[in-house]
GROMACS .gro file of C-alpha atoms in nm:
model
  407
    1MET     CA    1 -17.587  -5.751   4.887
    2LYS     CA    2 -17.969  -5.750   4.729
    3HIS     CA    3 -18.187  -5.927   4.771
    4HIS     CA    4 -18.463  -5.998   4.448
    5ALA     CA    5 -18.803  -6.113   4.583
    6VAL     CA    6 -18.930  -6.399   4.374
    7PRO     CA    7 -19.298  -6.360   4.266
    8PHE     CA    8 -19.546  -6.553   4.485
    9ARG     CA    9 -19.703  -6.800   4.217
   10LEU     CA   10 -19.903  -7.101   4.247
   11ARG     CA   11 -19.848  -7.457   4.154
   12VAL     CA   12 -20.123  -7.534   3.807
   13GLY     CA   13 -20.382  -7.751   3.971
   14THR     CA   14 -20.399  -7.530   4.320
   15GLN     CA   15 -20.504  -7.266   4.037
   16ASP     CA   16 -20.789  -7.497   3.904
   17VAL     CA   17 -20.871  -7.592   4.278
   18VAL     CA   18 -20.930  -7.193   4.408
   19ILE     CA   19 -21.094  -7.145   4.050
   20ALA     CA   20 -21.322  -7.388   4.106
   21LEU     CA   21 -21.371  -7.336   4.481
   22PHE     CA   22 -21.436  -6.982   4.381
   23VAL     CA   23 -21.661  -7.044   4.083
   24THR     CA   24 -21.914  -7.274   4.294
   25VAL     CA   25 -21.931  -7.033   4.559
   26MET     CA   26 -22.039  -6.746   4.302
   27GLN     CA   27 -22.280  -6.955   4.186
   28VAL     CA   28 -22.406  -7.101   4.505
   29GLN     CA   29 -22.440  -6.773   4.666
   30GLY     CA   30 -22.589  -6.557   4.387
   31THR     CA   31 -22.842  -6.760   4.300
   32LEU     CA   32 -22.937  -6.778   4.635
   33ALA     CA   33 -22.878  -6.373   4.631
   34ARG     CA   34 -23.132  -6.351   4.320
   35VAL     CA   35 -23.362  -6.555   4.483
   36ALA     CA   36 -23.430  -6.344   4.785
   37ALA     CA   37 -23.438  -6.073   4.597
   38GLU     CA   38 -23.680  -6.170   4.332
   39GLY     CA   39 -23.824  -6.507   4.456
   40ALA     CA   40 -23.832  -6.852   4.253
   41PRO     CA   41 -24.085  -7.074   4.062
   42ARG     CA   42 -23.884  -7.391   4.187
   43PRO     CA   43 -23.679  -7.419   4.487
   44LEU     CA   44 -23.341  -7.514   4.500
   45THR     CA   45 -23.457  -7.768   4.738
   46ASP     CA   46 -23.687  -7.957   4.500
   47PHE     CA   47 -23.578  -8.304   4.419
   48GLY     CA   48 -23.358  -8.405   4.685
   49ASN     CA   49 -23.202  -8.068   4.723
   50LEU     CA   50 -23.101  -8.105   4.346
   51GLY     CA   51 -23.056  -7.751   4.253
   52PHE     CA   52 -22.778  -7.693   4.512
   53ALA     CA   53 -22.601  -8.076   4.376
   54LEU     CA   54 -22.620  -7.904   4.045
   55LEU     CA   55 -22.423  -7.568   4.114
   56VAL     CA   56 -22.189  -7.748   4.319
   57VAL     CA   57 -22.095  -8.034   4.046
   58SER     CA   58 -22.076  -7.757   3.800
   59GLY     CA   59 -21.843  -7.487   4.001
   60LEU     CA   60 -21.640  -7.834   4.149
   61VAL     CA   61 -21.589  -8.005   3.830
   62VAL     CA   62 -21.358  -7.675   3.697
   63ALA     CA   63 -21.049  -7.778   3.956
   64VAL     CA   64 -20.975  -8.075   3.707
   65ARG     CA   65 -21.064  -7.846   3.372
   66ARG     CA   66 -20.691  -7.939   3.231
   67ARG     CA   67 -20.666  -8.239   3.267
   68TRP     CA   68 -20.972  -8.401   3.104
   69PRO     CA   69 -21.143  -8.082   2.952
   70VAL     CA   70 -21.335  -8.257   2.766
   71PRO     CA   71 -21.541  -8.493   3.030
   72VAL     CA   72 -21.532  -8.166   3.285
   73PHE     CA   73 -21.728  -7.955   2.966
   74VAL     CA   74 -22.013  -8.244   2.904
   75THR     CA   75 -22.043  -8.257   3.256
   76ALA     CA   76 -22.064  -7.849   3.287
   77ALA     CA   77 -22.334  -7.880   3.007
   78LEU     CA   78 -22.493  -8.142   3.144
   79ALA     CA   79 -22.554  -8.007   3.445
   80SER     CA   80 -22.677  -7.669   3.315
   81LEU     CA   81 -22.898  -7.871   3.095
   82VAL     CA   82 -23.091  -8.051   3.335
   83TYR     CA   83 -23.097  -7.730   3.579
   84TYR     CA   84 -23.236  -7.519   3.354
   85GLY     CA   85 -23.498  -7.801   3.187
   86LEU     CA   86 -23.644  -7.855   3.559
   87ASP     CA   87 -23.665  -7.460   3.596
   88PHE     CA   88 -23.479  -7.407   3.841
   89PRO     CA   89 -23.406  -7.014   3.955
   90ASP     CA   90 -23.183  -6.815   3.753
   91GLY     CA   91 -22.883  -6.742   3.821
   92PRO     CA   92 -22.534  -6.725   3.764
   93GLY     CA   93 -22.547  -7.091   3.694
   94TRP     CA   94 -22.341  -7.097   3.375
   95LEU     CA   95 -22.020  -6.945   3.515
   96GLY     CA   96 -21.865  -7.278   3.532
   97LEU     CA   97 -22.008  -7.392   3.213
   98PHE     CA   98 -21.818  -7.095   3.026
   99VAL     CA   99 -21.517  -7.168   3.226
  100ALA     CA  100 -21.528  -7.525   3.051
  101LEU     CA  101 -21.614  -7.428   2.759
  102TYR     CA  102 -21.302  -7.147   2.801
  103THR     CA  103 -21.086  -7.469   2.850
  104LEU     CA  104 -21.237  -7.699   2.589
  105ALA     CA  105 -21.108  -7.435   2.342
  106ALA     CA  106 -20.803  -7.374   2.533
  107TYR     CA  107 -20.638  -7.681   2.667
  108GLY     CA  108 -20.813  -7.959   2.437
  109ASP     CA  109 -20.650  -8.076   2.090
  110GLY     CA  110 -20.726  -7.875   1.833
  111ARG     CA  111 -20.945  -7.916   1.612
  112ARG     CA  112 -21.146  -8.171   1.722
  113SER     CA  113 -21.218  -7.995   2.037
  114LEU     CA  114 -21.347  -7.629   1.833
  115VAL     CA  115 -21.593  -7.848   1.625
  116ILE     CA  116 -21.733  -8.024   2.006
  117ALA     CA  117 -21.742  -7.660   2.131
  118GLY     CA  118 -21.943  -7.516   1.854
  119VAL     CA  119 -22.103  -7.796   1.834
  120SER     CA  120 -22.248  -7.795   2.160
  121THR     CA  121 -22.299  -7.403   2.142
  122ALA     CA  122 -22.539  -7.408   1.838
  123VAL     CA  123 -22.725  -7.724   2.101
  124LEU     CA  124 -22.696  -7.509   2.395
  125ALA     CA  125 -22.813  -7.203   2.199
  126ILE     CA  126 -23.110  -7.369   2.074
  127TRP     CA  127 -23.247  -7.505   2.449
  128TRP     CA  128 -23.179  -7.189   2.579
  129LEU     CA  129 -23.409  -7.057   2.344
  130PHE     CA  130 -23.692  -7.285   2.412
  131ALA     CA  131 -23.624  -7.279   2.814
  132ALA     CA  132 -23.726  -6.875   2.729
  133ALA     CA  133 -23.992  -6.890   2.593
  134ASP     CA  134 -24.211  -6.844   2.875
  135ILE     CA  135 -24.010  -6.544   2.967
  136GLU     CA  136 -24.081  -6.118   2.834
  137PRO     CA  137 -23.992  -6.120   2.471
  138ARG     CA  138 -23.770  -5.842   2.548
  139ALA     CA  139 -23.598  -5.982   2.852
  140ALA     CA  140 -23.554  -6.317   2.672
  141ILE     CA  141 -23.325  -6.197   2.423
  142GLY     CA  142 -23.114  -6.031   2.615
  143TRP     CA  143 -23.136  -6.356   2.850
  144VAL     CA  144 -23.047  -6.581   2.557
  145PHE     CA  145 -22.776  -6.349   2.351
  146PHE     CA  146 -22.642  -6.299   2.676
  147ARG     CA  147 -22.544  -6.660   2.689
  148ILE     CA  148 -22.447  -6.706   2.300
  149GLY     CA  149 -22.222  -6.387   2.306
  150ALA     CA  150 -22.065  -6.525   2.650
  151SER     CA  151 -22.060  -6.875   2.507
  152VAL     CA  152 -21.903  -6.712   2.177
  153MET     CA  153 -21.625  -6.499   2.353
  154SER     CA  154 -21.468  -6.793   2.589
  155VAL     CA  155 -21.377  -7.033   2.294
  156ALA     CA  156 -21.236  -6.725   2.132
  157LEU     CA  157 -21.060  -6.673   2.414
  158GLY     CA  158 -20.975  -7.036   2.498
  159GLU     CA  159 -20.843  -7.065   2.088
  160SER     CA  160 -20.644  -6.779   2.131
  161VAL     CA  161 -20.463  -6.930   2.432
  162ARG     CA  162 -20.408  -7.206   2.259
  163SER     CA  163 -20.260  -7.034   1.967
  164ARG     CA  164 -20.031  -6.824   2.169
  165ARG     CA  165 -19.910  -7.145   2.388
  166VAL     CA  166 -19.835  -7.328   1.965
  167ILE     CA  167 -19.629  -7.029   1.887
  168ALA     CA  168 -19.471  -7.057   2.161
  169ALA     CA  169 -19.412  -7.478   2.169
  170ASP     CA  170 -19.281  -7.351   1.800
  171ALA     CA  171 -19.073  -7.128   1.879
  172GLN     CA  172 -18.912  -7.359   2.156
  173GLN     CA  173 -18.881  -7.587   1.902
  174ARG     CA  174 -18.721  -7.409   1.636
  175ALA     CA  175 -18.447  -7.275   1.904
  176GLU     CA  176 -18.383  -7.578   2.017
  177LEU     CA  177 -18.306  -7.736   1.690
  178ALA     CA  178 -18.110  -7.431   1.611
  179GLU     CA  179 -17.902  -7.517   1.914
  180ARG     CA  180 -17.850  -7.846   1.800
  181THR     CA  181 -17.781  -7.757   1.439
  182ARG     CA  182 -17.512  -7.529   1.582
  183GLU     CA  183 -17.368  -7.792   1.789
  184GLU     CA  184 -17.380  -8.067   1.496
  185GLU     CA  185 -17.172  -7.799   1.302
  186ALA     CA  186 -16.901  -7.709   1.549
  187ARG     CA  187 -16.854  -8.059   1.582
  188ALA     CA  188 -16.845  -8.139   1.183
  189ARG     CA  189 -16.558  -7.819   1.206
  190VAL     CA  190 -16.373  -7.966   1.434
  191ASP     CA  191 -16.378  -8.355   1.266
  192ALA     CA  192 -16.283  -8.162   0.962
  193GLU     CA  193 -16.008  -7.971   1.079
  194ARG     CA  194 -15.890  -8.239   1.318
  195LEU     CA  195 -15.869  -8.425   0.933
  196ARG     CA  196 -15.741  -8.175   0.778
  197ILE     CA  197 -15.441  -8.172   1.037
  198ALA     CA  198 -15.436  -8.543   1.032
  199ARG     CA  199 -15.435  -8.551   0.663
  200GLU     CA  200 -15.105  -8.249   0.631
  201VAL     CA  201 -14.891  -8.404   0.964
  202HIS     CA  202 -14.934  -8.733   0.759
  203ASP     CA  203 -14.817  -8.650   0.460
  204THR     CA  204 -14.502  -8.427   0.635
  205VAL     CA  205 -14.399  -8.684   0.836
  206ALA     CA  206 -14.420  -8.957   0.602
  207HIS     CA  207 -14.257  -8.747   0.318
  208ALA     CA  208 -13.926  -8.685   0.553
  209ILE     CA  209 -13.927  -8.985   0.768
  210ALA     CA  210 -13.933  -9.198   0.393
  211ILE     CA  211 -13.669  -8.948   0.238
  212ILE     CA  212 -13.455  -8.988   0.611
  213ASN     CA  213 -13.455  -9.376   0.562
  214VAL     CA  214 -13.352  -9.406   0.233
  215GLN     CA  215 -13.047  -9.143   0.297
  216SER     CA  216 -13.001  -9.288   0.649
  217GLY     CA  217 -12.942  -9.636   0.474
  218VAL     CA  218 -12.746  -9.459   0.181
  219THR     CA  219 -12.487  -9.342   0.450
  220ALA     CA  220 -12.454  -9.618   0.640
  221HIS     CA  221 -12.335  -9.829   0.330
  222VAL     CA  222 -12.125  -9.567   0.211
  223LEU     CA  223 -11.962  -9.411   0.517
  224ASP     CA  224 -11.641  -9.636   0.483
  225LYS     CA  225 -11.621  -9.682   0.167
  226ARG     CA  226 -11.764  -9.325  -0.024
  227PRO     CA  227 -11.767  -9.049   0.291
  228ASP     CA  228 -11.823  -8.764   0.053
  229ARG     CA  229 -12.151  -8.935  -0.056
  230ALA     CA  230 -12.245  -9.001   0.318
  231ARG     CA  231 -12.184  -8.646   0.346
  232GLU     CA  232 -12.454  -8.577   0.102
  233ALA     CA  233 -12.683  -8.828   0.216
  234LEU     CA  234 -12.633  -8.663   0.581
  235GLN     CA  235 -12.698  -8.309   0.443
  236ALA     CA  236 -13.015  -8.451   0.245
  237ILE     CA  237 -13.122  -8.609   0.570
  238GLU     CA  238 -13.038  -8.253   0.728
  239GLN     CA  239 -13.250  -8.032   0.494
  240THR     CA  240 -13.558  -8.314   0.487
  241SER     CA  241 -13.608  -8.288   0.887
  242SER     CA  242 -13.520  -7.958   0.851
  243ARG     CA  243 -13.813  -7.850   0.661
  244ALA     CA  244 -14.115  -8.110   0.779
  245LEU     CA  245 -14.000  -7.947   1.107
  246ARG     CA  246 -14.100  -7.593   0.980
  247GLU     CA  247 -14.383  -7.725   0.834
  248MET     CA  248 -14.500  -7.944   1.141
  249ARG     CA  249 -14.402  -7.552   1.332
  250THR     CA  250 -14.663  -7.347   1.073
  251ILE     CA  251 -14.978  -7.668   1.142
  252LEU     CA  252 -14.949  -7.574   1.519
  253GLY     CA  253 -14.924  -7.257   1.458
  254VAL     CA  254 -15.184  -7.200   1.246
  255LEU     CA  255 -15.393  -7.427   1.592
  256ARG     CA  256 -15.238  -7.156   1.827
  257ASP     CA  257 -15.348  -6.846   1.624
  258ASP     CA  258 -15.602  -6.654   1.818
  259ASN     CA  259 -15.683  -6.516   1.521
  260ASP     CA  260 -15.785  -6.785   1.296
  261GLY     CA  261 -15.520  -6.673   1.056
  262ARG     CA  262 -15.443  -6.899   0.739
  263VAL     CA  263 -15.079  -6.966   0.656
  264PRO     CA  264 -15.031  -7.058   0.317
  265TYR     CA  265 -14.926  -7.429   0.226
  266PRO     CA  266 -14.722  -7.593  -0.004
  267GLY     CA  267 -14.849  -7.573  -0.348
  268LEU     CA  268 -14.695  -7.648  -0.717
  269GLU     CA  269 -14.449  -7.348  -0.725
  270GLN     CA  270 -14.232  -7.623  -0.459
  271ILE     CA  271 -14.268  -7.900  -0.718
  272ASP     CA  272 -13.884  -7.870  -0.848
  273GLU     CA  273 -13.797  -7.870  -0.466
  274LEU     CA  274 -14.015  -8.185  -0.474
  275THR     CA  275 -13.885  -8.354  -0.725
  276ALA     CA  276 -13.534  -8.251  -0.604
  277LYS     CA  277 -13.554  -8.450  -0.278
  278ALA     CA  278 -13.687  -8.667  -0.470
  279ARG     CA  279 -13.384  -8.732  -0.659
  280ASP     CA  280 -13.181  -8.729  -0.393
  281ALA     CA  281 -13.324  -8.985  -0.237
  282GLY     CA  282 -13.270  -9.237  -0.528
  283LEU     CA  283 -13.589  -9.226  -0.758
  284ASP     CA  284 -13.507  -9.077  -1.162
  285VAL     CA  285 -13.793  -8.826  -1.182
  286THR     CA  286 -13.931  -8.741  -1.532
  287LEU     CA  287 -14.104  -8.416  -1.484
  288GLU     CA  288 -14.393  -8.329  -1.785
  289ALA     CA  289 -14.602  -8.065  -1.644
  290THR     CA  290 -14.770  -7.729  -1.901
  291ALA     CA  291 -14.808  -7.454  -1.748
  292PRO     CA  292 -15.189  -7.302  -1.597
  293ALA     CA  293 -15.281  -7.064  -1.866
  294THR     CA  294 -15.442  -6.869  -1.552
  295PRO     CA  295 -15.312  -6.933  -1.163
  296LEU     CA  296 -15.468  -7.201  -1.018
  297PRO     CA  297 -15.692  -7.207  -0.703
  298SER     CA  298 -15.478  -7.181  -0.393
  299ALA     CA  299 -15.700  -7.523  -0.234
  300VAL     CA  300 -15.629  -7.733  -0.601
  301GLY     CA  301 -15.241  -7.577  -0.564
  302SER     CA  302 -15.234  -7.747  -0.243
  303ALA     CA  303 -15.387  -8.068  -0.245
  304ALA     CA  304 -15.180  -8.114  -0.620
  305TYR     CA  305 -14.897  -8.062  -0.421
  306ARG     CA  306 -14.982  -8.322  -0.126
  307ILE     CA  307 -15.098  -8.610  -0.373
  308LEU     CA  308 -14.737  -8.534  -0.556
  309GLN     CA  309 -14.600  -8.563  -0.208
  310GLU     CA  310 -14.742  -8.886  -0.130
  311SER     CA  311 -14.739  -9.042  -0.436
  312ILE     CA  312 -14.348  -9.004  -0.439
  313THR     CA  313 -14.339  -9.081  -0.049
  314ASN     CA  314 -14.541  -9.392  -0.133
  315VAL     CA  315 -14.257  -9.471  -0.424
  316ILE     CA  316 -13.976  -9.432  -0.189
  317SER     CA  317 -14.119  -9.647   0.095
  318HIS     CA  318 -14.236  -9.904  -0.103
  319VAL     CA  319 -14.051  -9.962  -0.375
  320GLY     CA  320 -13.708  -9.753  -0.372
  321PRO     CA  321 -13.493  -9.652  -0.644
  322THR     CA  322 -13.686  -9.692  -1.009
  323ARG     CA  323 -13.801  -9.429  -1.269
  324VAL     CA  324 -14.078  -9.206  -1.202
  325THR     CA  325 -14.278  -9.005  -1.414
  326VAL     CA  326 -14.479  -8.728  -1.353
  327ALA     CA  327 -14.762  -8.509  -1.592
  328LEU     CA  328 -14.929  -8.219  -1.479
  329ASN     CA  329 -15.171  -8.103  -1.724
  330PRO     CA  330 -15.400  -7.884  -1.669
  331GLY     CA  331 -15.713  -7.804  -1.887
  332VAL     CA  332 -15.915  -7.594  -1.845
  333ASP     CA  333 -16.140  -7.657  -1.630
  334VAL     CA  334 -15.962  -7.989  -1.501
  335LEU     CA  335 -15.585  -8.023  -1.324
  336GLU     CA  336 -15.489  -8.422  -1.424
  337ILE     CA  337 -15.211  -8.525  -1.213
  338ARG     CA  338 -15.017  -8.862  -1.327
  339VAL     CA  339 -14.753  -9.039  -1.140
  340THR     CA  340 -14.618  -9.360  -1.287
  341ASP     CA  341 -14.352  -9.602  -1.141
  342GLU     CA  342 -14.187  -9.885  -1.363
  343GLY     CA  343 -14.178 -10.139  -0.993
  344ARG     CA  344 -13.852 -10.208  -0.836
  345ARG     CA  345 -13.555 -10.294  -0.982
  346THR     CA  346 -13.346 -10.596  -0.926
  347GLY     CA  347 -13.003 -10.613  -0.759
  348SER     CA  348 -13.021 -10.236  -0.580
  349GLY     CA  349 -12.843 -10.305  -0.301
  350ALA     CA  350 -12.856 -10.129  -0.019
  351ASP     CA  351 -13.080  -9.860  -0.117
  352ARG     CA  352 -13.333 -10.058  -0.165
  353PRO     CA  353 -13.658 -10.023   0.133
  354SER     CA  354 -13.789 -10.341   0.249
  355GLY     CA  355 -14.142 -10.392   0.138
  356ASN     CA  356 -14.331 -10.531  -0.136
  357GLY     CA  357 -14.334 -10.286  -0.428
  358THR     CA  358 -14.490 -10.471  -0.658
  359ASP     CA  359 -14.817 -10.581  -0.425
  360PRO     CA  360 -15.056 -10.331  -0.443
  361SER     CA  361 -15.232 -10.392  -0.078
  362ALA     CA  362 -14.861 -10.247   0.052
  363ARG     CA  363 -14.977  -9.902  -0.088
  364ALA     CA  364 -15.292  -9.922   0.029
  365GLY     CA  365 -15.313  -9.778   0.335
  366ARG     CA  366 -15.389  -9.431   0.503
  367GLY     CA  367 -15.210  -9.206   0.193
  368ILE     CA  368 -15.402  -9.348  -0.044
  369LEU     CA  369 -15.694  -9.315   0.148
  370GLY     CA  370 -15.579  -8.956   0.231
  371MET     CA  371 -15.504  -8.812  -0.161
  372ARG     CA  372 -15.864  -8.940  -0.220
  373GLU     CA  373 -16.067  -8.775   0.031
  374ARG     CA  374 -15.871  -8.447  -0.054
  375CYS     CA  375 -15.969  -8.518  -0.376
  376GLN     CA  376 -16.345  -8.568  -0.319
  377LEU     CA  377 -16.388  -8.235  -0.127
  378LEU     CA  378 -16.246  -8.020  -0.386
  379GLY     CA  379 -16.535  -8.263  -0.655
  380GLY     CA  380 -16.235  -8.452  -0.797
  381GLU     CA  381 -16.168  -8.813  -0.853
  382LEU     CA  382 -15.840  -9.063  -0.799
  383ASP     CA  383 -15.768  -9.353  -0.931
  384ALA     CA  384 -15.450  -9.620  -0.811
  385LYS     CA  385 -15.373  -9.903  -1.023
  386PRO     CA  386 -15.097 -10.094  -1.078
  387THR     CA  387 -14.944 -10.087  -1.435
  388PRO     CA  388 -14.875 -10.410  -1.620
  389GLY     CA  389 -14.532 -10.336  -1.643
  390GLY     CA  390 -14.486 -10.414  -1.232
  391GLY     CA  391 -14.553 -10.015  -1.162
  392PHE     CA  392 -14.785  -9.855  -1.014
  393GLU     CA  393 -14.991  -9.525  -1.110
  394VAL     CA  394 -15.191  -9.280  -0.915
  395THR     CA  395 -15.376  -9.010  -1.185
  396ALA     CA  396 -15.554  -8.768  -0.969
  397ARG     CA  397 -15.829  -8.507  -1.161
  398LEU     CA  398 -15.903  -8.179  -0.978
  399PRO     CA  399 -16.172  -7.916  -1.049
  400LEU     CA  400 -16.036  -7.602  -1.110
  401ALA     CA  401 -16.320  -7.413  -0.976
  402PRO     CA  402 -16.395  -7.652  -0.658
  403THR     CA  403 -16.728  -7.806  -0.607
  404GLY     CA  404 -16.709  -8.101  -0.394
  405SER     CA  405 -16.787  -8.115  -0.017
  406ARG     CA  406 -16.759  -7.840   0.263
  407LEU     CA  407 -16.777  -7.961   0.595
   0.00000   0.00000   0.00000
C-alpha cells in the first residue's frame, strides 16, 4: 500500500508571525551591521532606544498584516517617517514598509486600498527626497529611486495577487452557480417527467375506468333479459382493460428504458377507435373532422388525442348516454378541437352514471387541469364551459408549430 506524503504548510496566521519575526531580525541586524561598518550620525540608542523601537514596531506589525492591512501600513509608514526624520542610521529598515505596502494592495478592499497605496507612495517619495538632501547627489538619486521603485513593485505585485484571487473567487462562484443551475434543471426535468407521466396515467386509467364502469352497469342491468347485450358489454370491458394495460406497460417501459427511448403515443390516427369505444359506452358521437393539409407534429397529435379522450371520459363519467359532437378543424397554423355534449338525458335508466352532469364544478377536476396544461406546454389554450342548453363544451387550440414553455 502506497502512502503519499502530504506537503507541510503553516497556517496563514503562523506564516505571518514567521514573516514578521524574519523582517524584524533583518531590519535590526542589517542596520547594526551597517552601523558597525560605516558608522552613523545618530545611534539607535538615542531618545531611549527609539531607533531600535521603531525598527521592531515596523517589523512585528507585519504579523497582523492580512487582518488589518490599512492600519499595518499606516503604522509601518509612520515608523519609517519618524525613523528617517530623526536621522537614524540607514539600513534595511524599509523592509517592513514594503511588505505592508504589498499587503495593502493584495489584501485591501480594492480601489480604495490602491488609492491609499498610491498617495502614500507619493508622500513617501517626497519625504525621501527631503531626507536625501544632505547626501551626495549620485548616492541620493540611487537611494531615493531604489525606494520609489521598490514601492511601485510592491504595489504592482500586491495588485497582481489580488487580481488572481478575485478571478479565482469569481470562477469558483460561476462553477457553484453552474452546479446549482444544473441541479435545478435536473429537478425541473424530473418534475416535468413526473407531471407528464401523471397525465398519461390519468388519461389512460380514467378513460378505461369510465368505460368499464358504464359497461359493468349495462351488464348488470341486462344480464338476465338480454344475455347477448351483456356479452357485448363484457367484451367491451375486456378490450378496454386490455388496451389500458398495454398503454400502462408502454409508459412503464419508457421509464425502464436505459437508452431513454421514446415510443409513439396515441395520436389522431386512433380517433376512430376512440369514438367507437365512446359509442359502445352509450354515447351518440358525431365526428366532424377535416383532414390536415400536412401531417401534424407528433406532440400536437398526441396532445389532441389526449384532450379528446379526457373530454369524452368526462362525458361518460358525469353525464352518461347523450349526444356528443367532436369537431376537428386544422387551420394553417392552429388545430382547433371542440367537444360538445347536450347534457344529461332524462330517463336514462340504469345506464346513467352517478354524478351531476349539469354542474360544471363536477367536471372541474384534474382532467380539465391536465388538458389545460397540455395546451399550455405547446403554446395553446383551452376553454371549458357549460352551454346554454345544459350541456358542456371543451374547446382547445393547439399551434401546429409548438411555441409553449419547455420544461
